[in-house]
Amino acid sequence: MKSIKRQENRTWFLKGMRHGVPIGLGYFAVAFTLGIHAKSIGMTPFQSALMSFTMHASAGEFAAMTVIAAGSGYVEMAITQLVINLRYLLMSCALSQKVSEKMPFIHRFFISYYITDEIFGISSTVDGKLNPRYTYGAALVASPGWVFGTYLGAVVGNILPDNVASAMSVALYGMFLAIIIPPARKHKVIAVIVVASMLASYGFTLLAQAVSEHITISSGMRILILTVIIAGIAAVVRPIEESEDSANEG
């Protein structure tokens, strides 16, 4: 029985690694531009890489660098990060419904540490309950791409033309498409939600620009508001039946 469980965990881990490879490549390209920006505000390559290792959040890191460059204090930094990264609270709540109730706390802790937009995307769409080894496998190849990309960008990034460095960030959008297209093709409801989210996000952006003279809404807060509204409507209109699949709590 134990050998079967070990084999199952190994299968999940290797599957996570395979799915994490394109994420790691995309992370490397995006993190490279992040490293360039970090160097431009006076951060060392080690400081840049350490920030990426402890945060794993592109918008949060860019915002942190803006606060650092402006010479603001710790309170401003804390408030900025809280607002921008609130969406990860929603992701954690959603992913908690994907794991077995019997999953040990230590697994939940490490899974939560590696909740990024992309890893959350692939982890939340696996069939059945989420085996933590799947997330570990994906993070094992994705996280180094983010950290080393930041480090290398801070070391040699300034030798590249600005237009080349900026073009590398397109890889992030490619990753999102690779994540959302397969489940959207499989379930029409997901496809409708994806399209509705895009349209709502665009409309919200136009609205934010129209009222920006009076009210400032950060991109993180926009994501949070839209996620709650759209996910809430989808949950009421088309709730997903509880899966009968066996748990993979490992």
PDB file of C-alpha atoms in Angstrom:
ATOM      1  CA  MET A   1       0.000   0.000   0.000  1.00  0.00           C
ATOM      2  CA  LYS A   2       2.791   2.420   0.908  1.00  0.00           C
ATOM      3  CA  SER A   3       4.665   1.663  -2.309  1.00  0.00           C
ATOM      4  CA  ILE A   4       1.509   2.428  -4.311  1.00  0.00           C
ATOM      5  CA  LYS A   5       1.108   5.731  -2.468  1.00  0.00           C
ATOM      6  CA  ARG A   6       4.757   6.647  -3.092  1.00  0.00           C
ATOM      7  CA  GLN A   7       4.345   5.889  -6.772  1.00  0.00           C
ATOM      8  CA  GLU A   8       1.208   8.020  -6.894  1.00  0.00           C
ATOM      9  CA  ASN A   9       2.995  10.922  -5.199  1.00  0.00           C
ATOM     10  CA  ARG A  10       5.919  10.546  -7.612  1.00  0.00           C
ATOM     11  CA  THR A  11       3.542  10.650 -10.565  1.00  0.00           C
ATOM     12  CA  TRP A  12       1.933  13.839  -9.270  1.00  0.00           C
ATOM     13  CA  PHE A  13       5.332  15.413  -8.613  1.00  0.00           C
ATOM     14  CA  LEU A  14       6.627  14.691 -12.119  1.00  0.00           C
ATOM     15  CA  LYS A  15       3.375  15.952 -13.619  1.00  0.00           C
ATOM     16  CA  GLY A  16       3.771  19.189 -11.685  1.00  0.00           C
ATOM     17  CA  MET A  17       7.340  19.550 -12.945  1.00  0.00           C
ATOM     18  CA  ARG A  18       6.232  19.112 -16.560  1.00  0.00           C
ATOM     19  CA  HIS A  19       3.510  21.715 -16.177  1.00  0.00           C
ATOM     20  CA  GLY A  20       5.908  24.035 -14.352  1.00  0.00           C
ATOM     21  CA  VAL A  21       8.533  24.145 -17.129  1.00  0.00           C
ATOM     22  CA  PRO A  22       6.736  26.705 -19.363  1.00  0.00           C
ATOM     23  CA  ILE A  23       5.892  28.745 -16.268  1.00  0.00           C
ATOM     24  CA  GLY A  24       9.552  28.786 -15.241  1.00  0.00           C
ATOM     25  CA  LEU A  25      10.627  29.911 -18.720  1.00  0.00           C
ATOM     26  CA  GLY A  26       8.041  32.677 -18.694  1.00  0.00           C
ATOM     27  CA  TYR A  27       9.055  33.695 -15.188  1.00  0.00           C
ATOM     28  CA  PHE A  28      12.680  33.965 -16.260  1.00  0.00           C
ATOM     29  CA  ALA A  29      11.838  36.396 -19.064  1.00  0.00           C
ATOM     30  CA  VAL A  30       9.605  38.578 -16.903  1.00  0.00           C
ATOM     31  CA  ALA A  31      11.943  38.472 -13.897  1.00  0.00           C
ATOM     32  CA  PHE A  32      14.803  39.572 -16.130  1.00  0.00           C
ATOM     33  CA  THR A  33      13.078  42.922 -16.685  1.00  0.00           C
ATOM     34  CA  LEU A  34      12.365  43.058 -12.954  1.00  0.00           C
ATOM     35  CA  GLY A  35      16.080  42.663 -12.250  1.00  0.00           C
ATOM     36  CA  ILE A  36      16.907  45.487 -14.644  1.00  0.00           C
ATOM     37  CA  HIS A  37      14.511  47.752 -12.792  1.00  0.00           C
ATOM     38  CA  ALA A  38      15.924  46.664  -9.435  1.00  0.00           C
ATOM     39  CA  LYS A  39      19.425  47.598 -10.529  1.00  0.00           C
ATOM     40  CA  SER A  40      18.224  50.980 -11.798  1.00  0.00           C
ATOM     41  CA  ILE A  41      17.053  51.954  -8.291  1.00  0.00           C
ATOM     42  CA  GLY A  42      20.311  50.840  -6.668  1.00  0.00           C
ATOM     43  CA  MET A  43      19.515  47.320  -5.475  1.00  0.00           C
ATOM     44  CA  THR A  44      22.261  44.698  -5.646  1.00  0.00           C
ATOM     45  CA  PRO A  45      21.749  41.415  -7.542  1.00  0.00           C
ATOM     46  CA  PHE A  46      21.610  39.538  -4.228  1.00  0.00           C
ATOM     47  CA  GLN A  47      18.970  41.885  -2.805  1.00  0.00           C
ATOM     48  CA  SER A  48      16.936  41.569  -5.992  1.00  0.00           C
ATOM     49  CA  ALA A  49      17.066  37.776  -5.981  1.00  0.00           C
ATOM     50  CA  LEU A  50      16.256  37.623  -2.264  1.00  0.00           C
ATOM     51  CA  MET A  51      13.170  39.773  -2.808  1.00  0.00           C
ATOM     52  CA  SER A  52      12.010  37.473  -5.610  1.00  0.00           C
ATOM     53  CA  PHE A  53      12.630  34.367  -3.515  1.00  0.00           C
ATOM     54  CA  THR A  54      10.629  35.650  -0.553  1.00  0.00           C
ATOM     55  CA  MET A  55       7.786  37.285  -2.486  1.00  0.00           C
ATOM     56  CA  HIS A  56       7.073  35.572  -5.836  1.00  0.00           C
ATOM     57  CA  ALA A  57       4.821  38.436  -6.922  1.00  0.00           C
ATOM     58  CA  SER A  58       5.634  40.580  -9.933  1.00  0.00           C
ATOM     59  CA  ALA A  59       3.171  43.403  -9.217  1.00  0.00           C
ATOM     60  CA  GLY A  60       4.106  43.392  -5.539  1.00  0.00           C
ATOM     61  CA  GLU A  61       7.814  43.569  -6.291  1.00  0.00           C
ATOM     62  CA  PHE A  62       7.488  46.359  -8.841  1.00  0.00           C
ATOM     63  CA  ALA A  63       5.380  48.279  -6.314  1.00  0.00           C
ATOM     64  CA  ALA A  64       7.945  47.632  -3.585  1.00  0.00           C
ATOM     65  CA  MET A  65      10.703  48.987  -5.797  1.00  0.00           C
ATOM     66  CA  THR A  66       8.635  52.093  -6.492  1.00  0.00           C
ATOM     67  CA  VAL A  67       8.243  52.665  -2.756  1.00  0.00           C
ATOM     68  CA  ILE A  68      11.969  52.083  -2.220  1.00  0.00           C
ATOM     69  CA  ALA A  69      12.918  54.486  -5.013  1.00  0.00           C
ATOM     70  CA  ALA A  70      10.617  57.130  -3.528  1.00  0.00           C
ATOM     71  CA  GLY A  71      12.284  56.767  -0.138  1.00  0.00           C
ATOM     72  CA  SER A  72       9.003  55.977   1.632  1.00  0.00           C
ATOM     73  CA  GLY A  73       8.806  54.283   5.023  1.00  0.00           C
ATOM     74  CA  TYR A  74       7.858  50.830   6.251  1.00  0.00           C
ATOM     75  CA  VAL A  75       4.219  51.749   6.849  1.00  0.00           C
ATOM     76  CA  GLU A  76       3.740  52.831   3.243  1.00  0.00           C
ATOM     77  CA  MET A  77       5.465  49.658   2.085  1.00  0.00           C
ATOM     78  CA  ALA A  78       3.247  47.430   4.246  1.00  0.00           C
ATOM     79  CA  ILE A  79       0.003  49.103   3.132  1.00  0.00           C
ATOM     80  CA  THR A  80       1.023  48.983  -0.528  1.00  0.00           C
ATOM     81  CA  GLN A  81       1.834  45.270  -0.370  1.00  0.00           C
ATOM     82  CA  LEU A  82      -1.360  44.482   1.530  1.00  0.00           C
ATOM     83  CA  VAL A  83      -3.562  46.118  -1.098  1.00  0.00           C
ATOM     84  CA  ILE A  84      -1.720  44.808  -4.156  1.00  0.00           C
ATOM     85  CA  ASN A  85      -1.414  41.234  -2.890  1.00  0.00           C
ATOM     86  CA  LEU A  86      -4.919  40.841  -1.454  1.00  0.00           C
ATOM     87  CA  ARG A  87      -5.861  38.700  -4.442  1.00  0.00           C
ATOM     88  CA  TYR A  88      -3.691  35.909  -3.050  1.00  0.00           C
ATOM     89  CA  LEU A  89      -6.065  35.695  -0.092  1.00  0.00           C
ATOM     90  CA  LEU A  90      -8.862  34.880  -2.515  1.00  0.00           C
ATOM     91  CA  MET A  91      -6.687  32.358  -4.334  1.00  0.00           C
ATOM     92  CA  SER A  92      -5.850  30.668  -1.043  1.00  0.00           C
ATOM     93  CA  CYS A  93      -9.526  30.453  -0.108  1.00  0.00           C
ATOM     94  CA  ALA A  94     -10.365  28.968  -3.501  1.00  0.00           C
ATOM     95  CA  LEU A  95      -7.513  26.461  -3.360  1.00  0.00           C
ATOM     96  CA  SER A  96      -8.519  25.389   0.143  1.00  0.00           C
ATOM     97  CA  GLN A  97     -11.648  23.896  -1.440  1.00  0.00           C
ATOM     98  CA  LYS A  98      -9.463  21.883  -3.801  1.00  0.00           C
ATOM     99  CA  VAL A  99      -7.444  20.081  -1.139  1.00  0.00           C
ATOM    100  CA  SER A 100      -8.529  17.253   1.121  1.00  0.00           C
ATOM    101  CA  GLU A 101      -9.732  18.075   4.617  1.00  0.00           C
ATOM    102  CA  LYS A 102      -7.213  15.503   5.843  1.00  0.00           C
ATOM    103  CA  MET A 103      -4.220  17.267   4.296  1.00  0.00           C
ATOM    104  CA  PRO A 104      -1.657  18.043   7.054  1.00  0.00           C
ATOM    105  CA  PHE A 105      -1.000  21.656   7.963  1.00  0.00           C
ATOM    106  CA  ILE A 106       2.623  21.478   6.803  1.00  0.00           C
ATOM    107  CA  HIS A 107       1.486  20.753   3.236  1.00  0.00           C
ATOM    108  CA  ARG A 108      -1.039  23.578   3.352  1.00  0.00           C
ATOM    109  CA  PHE A 109       1.683  25.928   4.589  1.00  0.00           C
ATOM    110  CA  PHE A 110       4.111  25.180   1.759  1.00  0.00           C
ATOM    111  CA  ILE A 111       1.391  25.219  -0.895  1.00  0.00           C
ATOM    112  CA  SER A 112       0.313  28.667   0.270  1.00  0.00           C
ATOM    113  CA  TYR A 113       3.892  29.916  -0.020  1.00  0.00           C
ATOM    114  CA  TYR A 114       3.939  29.085  -3.718  1.00  0.00           C
ATOM    115  CA  ILE A 115       0.546  30.467  -4.666  1.00  0.00           C
ATOM    116  CA  THR A 116       1.276  32.639  -7.678  1.00  0.00           C
ATOM    117  CA  ASP A 117      -1.179  33.515 -10.427  1.00  0.00           C
ATOM    118  CA  GLU A 118       0.196  30.822 -12.721  1.00  0.00           C
ATOM    119  CA  ILE A 119       0.778  28.027 -10.208  1.00  0.00           C
ATOM    120  CA  PHE A 120      -2.651  28.685  -8.750  1.00  0.00           C
ATOM    121  CA  GLY A 121      -4.058  28.419 -12.271  1.00  0.00           C
ATOM    122  CA  ILE A 122      -2.652  24.961 -12.956  1.00  0.00           C
ATOM    123  CA  SER A 123      -3.219  23.693  -9.402  1.00  0.00           C
ATOM    124  CA  SER A 124      -6.878  24.676  -9.382  1.00  0.00           C
ATOM    125  CA  THR A 125      -7.635  22.958 -12.695  1.00  0.00           C
ATOM    126  CA  VAL A 126      -6.255  19.470 -11.993  1.00  0.00           C
ATOM    127  CA  ASP A 127      -8.814  16.695 -11.911  1.00  0.00           C
ATOM    128  CA  GLY A 128      -9.988  15.650  -8.486  1.00  0.00           C
ATOM    129  CA  LYS A 129      -8.396  16.763  -5.253  1.00  0.00           C
ATOM    130  CA  LEU A 130      -5.014  18.484  -5.351  1.00  0.00           C
ATOM    131  CA  ASN A 131      -2.029  16.405  -4.328  1.00  0.00           C
ATOM    132  CA  PRO A 132       0.554  18.756  -2.732  1.00  0.00           C
ATOM    133  CA  ARG A 133       3.346  17.030  -4.676  1.00  0.00           C
ATOM    134  CA  TYR A 134       1.891  18.492  -7.856  1.00  0.00           C
ATOM    135  CA  THR A 135       2.355  22.032  -6.563  1.00  0.00           C
ATOM    136  CA  TYR A 136       5.820  21.171  -5.236  1.00  0.00           C
ATOM    137  CA  GLY A 137       6.868  19.837  -8.624  1.00  0.00           C
ATOM    138  CA  ALA A 138       5.613  22.934 -10.432  1.00  0.00           C
ATOM    139  CA  ALA A 139       7.266  25.257  -7.906  1.00  0.00           C
ATOM    140  CA  LEU A 140      10.559  23.365  -8.094  1.00  0.00           C
ATOM    141  CA  VAL A 141      11.072  24.382 -11.718  1.00  0.00           C
ATOM    142  CA  ALA A 142       9.103  27.642 -11.764  1.00  0.00           C
ATOM    143  CA  SER A 143      10.552  29.362  -8.703  1.00  0.00           C
ATOM    144  CA  PRO A 144      14.229  29.157  -9.817  1.00  0.00           C
ATOM    145  CA  GLY A 145      13.234  30.755 -13.115  1.00  0.00           C
ATOM    146  CA  TRP A 146      11.832  33.729 -11.212  1.00  0.00           C
ATOM    147  CA  VAL A 147      14.732  34.055  -8.783  1.00  0.00           C
ATOM    148  CA  PHE A 148      17.595  33.503 -11.231  1.00  0.00           C
ATOM    149  CA  GLY A 149      15.891  35.665 -13.834  1.00  0.00           C
ATOM    150  CA  THR A 150      15.810  38.546 -11.376  1.00  0.00           C
ATOM    151  CA  TYR A 151      19.426  37.979 -10.397  1.00  0.00           C
ATOM    152  CA  LEU A 152      20.672  37.790 -13.978  1.00  0.00           C
ATOM    153  CA  GLY A 153      18.663  40.856 -14.968  1.00  0.00           C
ATOM    154  CA  ALA A 154      20.287  42.844 -12.162  1.00  0.00           C
ATOM    155  CA  VAL A 155      23.746  41.615 -13.230  1.00  0.00           C
ATOM    156  CA  VAL A 156      23.747  41.994 -17.011  1.00  0.00           C
ATOM    157  CA  GLY A 157      20.357  43.435 -17.924  1.00  0.00           C
ATOM    158  CA  ASN A 158      21.564  46.931 -18.690  1.00  0.00           C
ATOM    159  CA  ILE A 159      23.559  45.743 -21.694  1.00  0.00           C
ATOM    160  CA  LEU A 160      20.329  44.940 -23.566  1.00  0.00           C
ATOM    161  CA  PRO A 161      18.392  47.585 -25.519  1.00  0.00           C
ATOM    162  CA  ASP A 162      15.310  48.834 -23.684  1.00  0.00           C
ATOM    163  CA  ASN A 163      12.915  47.621 -26.385  1.00  0.00           C
ATOM    164  CA  VAL A 164      14.359  44.082 -26.202  1.00  0.00           C
ATOM    165  CA  ALA A 165      14.103  43.958 -22.420  1.00  0.00           C
ATOM    166  CA  SER A 166      10.514  45.234 -22.481  1.00  0.00           C
ATOM    167  CA  ALA A 167       9.510  42.723 -25.143  1.00  0.00           C
ATOM    168  CA  MET A 168      10.487  39.862 -22.835  1.00  0.00           C
ATOM    169  CA  SER A 169       7.538  40.660 -20.570  1.00  0.00           C
ATOM    170  CA  VAL A 170       5.178  39.408 -23.312  1.00  0.00           C
ATOM    171  CA  ALA A 171       6.005  35.896 -22.110  1.00  0.00           C
ATOM    172  CA  LEU A 172       3.774  36.481 -19.080  1.00  0.00           C
ATOM    173  CA  TYR A 173       0.693  36.855 -21.271  1.00  0.00           C
ATOM    174  CA  GLY A 174       1.632  33.690 -23.132  1.00  0.00           C
ATOM    175  CA  MET A 175       1.662  31.820 -19.825  1.00  0.00           C
ATOM    176  CA  PHE A 176      -1.805  33.066 -18.915  1.00  0.00           C
ATOM    177  CA  LEU A 177      -3.183  31.966 -22.282  1.00  0.00           C
ATOM    178  CA  ALA A 178      -1.624  28.525 -21.866  1.00  0.00           C
ATOM    179  CA  ILE A 179      -3.323  28.208 -18.472  1.00  0.00           C
ATOM    180  CA  ILE A 180      -6.821  29.429 -19.284  1.00  0.00           C
ATOM    181  CA  ILE A 181      -7.372  28.043 -22.799  1.00  0.00           C
ATOM    182  CA  PRO A 182      -7.391  24.263 -22.003  1.00  0.00           C
ATOM    183  CA  PRO A 183     -10.000  24.430 -19.202  1.00  0.00           C
ATOM    184  CA  ALA A 184     -12.001  27.000 -21.188  1.00  0.00           C
ATOM    185  CA  ARG A 185     -12.201  24.596 -24.132  1.00  0.00           C
ATOM    186  CA  LYS A 186     -13.241  21.797 -21.810  1.00  0.00           C
ATOM    187  CA  HIS A 187     -15.977  23.694 -19.943  1.00  0.00           C
ATOM    188  CA  LYS A 188     -18.173  26.305 -21.637  1.00  0.00           C
ATOM    189  CA  VAL A 189     -18.948  27.923 -18.284  1.00  0.00           C
ATOM    190  CA  ILE A 190     -15.261  28.625 -17.704  1.00  0.00           C
ATOM    191  CA  ALA A 191     -14.966  30.054 -21.221  1.00  0.00           C
ATOM    192  CA  VAL A 192     -17.859  32.440 -20.556  1.00  0.00           C
ATOM    193  CA  ILE A 193     -16.337  33.488 -17.234  1.00  0.00           C
ATOM    194  CA  VAL A 194     -12.940  34.121 -18.872  1.00  0.00           C
ATOM    195  CA  VAL A 195     -14.489  36.335 -21.567  1.00  0.00           C
ATOM    196  CA  ALA A 196     -16.652  38.136 -19.014  1.00  0.00           C
ATOM    197  CA  SER A 197     -13.587  38.723 -16.820  1.00  0.00           C
ATOM    198  CA  MET A 198     -11.646  40.227 -19.718  1.00  0.00           C
ATOM    199  CA  LEU A 199     -14.487  42.549 -20.690  1.00  0.00           C
ATOM    200  CA  ALA A 200     -15.134  43.545 -17.080  1.00  0.00           C
ATOM    201  CA  SER A 201     -11.436  44.208 -16.493  1.00  0.00           C
ATOM    202  CA  TYR A 202     -11.270  46.423 -19.575  1.00  0.00           C
ATOM    203  CA  GLY A 203     -14.412  48.283 -18.531  1.00  0.00           C
ATOM    204  CA  PHE A 204     -13.108  48.705 -14.995  1.00  0.00           C
ATOM    205  CA  THR A 205      -9.841  50.107 -16.369  1.00  0.00           C
ATOM    206  CA  LEU A 206     -11.717  52.703 -18.421  1.00  0.00           C
ATOM    207  CA  LEU A 207     -13.845  53.586 -15.392  1.00  0.00           C
ATOM    208  CA  ALA A 208     -10.749  53.928 -13.204  1.00  0.00           C
ATOM    209  CA  GLN A 209      -9.185  56.285 -15.746  1.00  0.00           C
ATOM    210  CA  ALA A 210     -12.348  58.363 -15.856  1.00  0.00           C
ATOM    211  CA  VAL A 211     -12.480  58.881 -12.096  1.00  0.00           C
ATOM    212  CA  SER A 212      -8.713  58.870 -11.445  1.00  0.00           C
ATOM    213  CA  GLU A 213      -8.777  62.613 -10.781  1.00  0.00           C
ATOM    214  CA  HIS A 214     -10.963  62.008  -7.760  1.00  0.00           C
ATOM    215  CA  ILE A 215     -10.429  58.394  -6.728  1.00  0.00           C
ATOM    216  CA  THR A 216      -7.328  56.235  -7.137  1.00  0.00           C
ATOM    217  CA  ILE A 217      -7.894  52.482  -7.414  1.00  0.00           C
ATOM    218  CA  SER A 218      -4.812  50.277  -7.564  1.00  0.00           C
ATOM    219  CA  SER A 219      -4.555  47.388 -10.003  1.00  0.00           C
ATOM    220  CA  GLY A 220      -4.509  44.949  -7.082  1.00  0.00           C
ATOM    221  CA  MET A 221      -7.749  46.349  -5.682  1.00  0.00           C
ATOM    222  CA  ARG A 222      -9.356  46.191  -9.119  1.00  0.00           C
ATOM    223  CA  ILE A 223      -8.473  42.507  -9.390  1.00  0.00           C
ATOM    224  CA  LEU A 224      -9.849  41.881  -5.915  1.00  0.00           C
ATOM    225  CA  ILE A 225     -13.176  43.601  -6.617  1.00  0.00           C
ATOM    226  CA  LEU A 226     -13.694  41.919  -9.983  1.00  0.00           C
ATOM    227  CA  THR A 227     -12.741  38.510  -8.620  1.00  0.00           C
ATOM    228  CA  VAL A 228     -15.284  38.719  -5.804  1.00  0.00           C
ATOM    229  CA  ILE A 229     -18.073  39.966  -8.088  1.00  0.00           C
ATOM    230  CA  ILE A 230     -17.527  37.605 -11.034  1.00  0.00           C
ATOM    231  CA  ALA A 231     -16.730  34.538  -8.938  1.00  0.00           C
ATOM    232  CA  GLY A 232     -19.754  35.246  -6.737  1.00  0.00           C
ATOM    233  CA  ILE A 233     -22.099  35.519  -9.711  1.00  0.00           C
ATOM    234  CA  ALA A 234     -20.674  32.339 -11.268  1.00  0.00           C
ATOM    235  CA  ALA A 235     -21.024  30.440  -7.989  1.00  0.00           C
ATOM    236  CA  VAL A 236     -24.707  31.403  -7.718  1.00  0.00           C
ATOM    237  CA  VAL A 237     -25.665  30.949 -11.370  1.00  0.00           C
ATOM    238  CA  ARG A 238     -23.648  27.818 -12.200  1.00  0.00           C
ATOM    239  CA  PRO A 239     -22.377  26.123  -9.027  1.00  0.00           C
ATOM    240  CA  ILE A 240     -20.018  23.182  -9.522  1.00  0.00           C
ATOM    241  CA  GLU A 241     -21.136  19.918  -7.997  1.00  0.00           C
ATOM    242  CA  GLU A 242     -18.868  18.447  -5.342  1.00  0.00           C
ATOM    243  CA  SER A 243     -16.460  15.966  -6.929  1.00  0.00           C
ATOM    244  CA  GLU A 244     -16.617  12.350  -5.927  1.00  0.00           C
ATOM    245  CA  ASP A 245     -12.919  11.850  -6.654  1.00  0.00           C
ATOM    246  CA  SER A 246     -10.820  10.385  -3.913  1.00  0.00           C
ATOM    247  CA  ALA A 247      -8.543  12.687  -1.942  1.00  0.00           C
ATOM    248  CA  ASN A 248      -4.858  12.916  -2.694  1.00  0.00           C
ATOM    249  CA  GLU A 249      -3.760  14.391   0.593  1.00  0.00           C
ATOM    250  CA  GLY A 250      -0.476  12.416   0.727  1.00  0.00           C
TER     251      GLY A 250
END
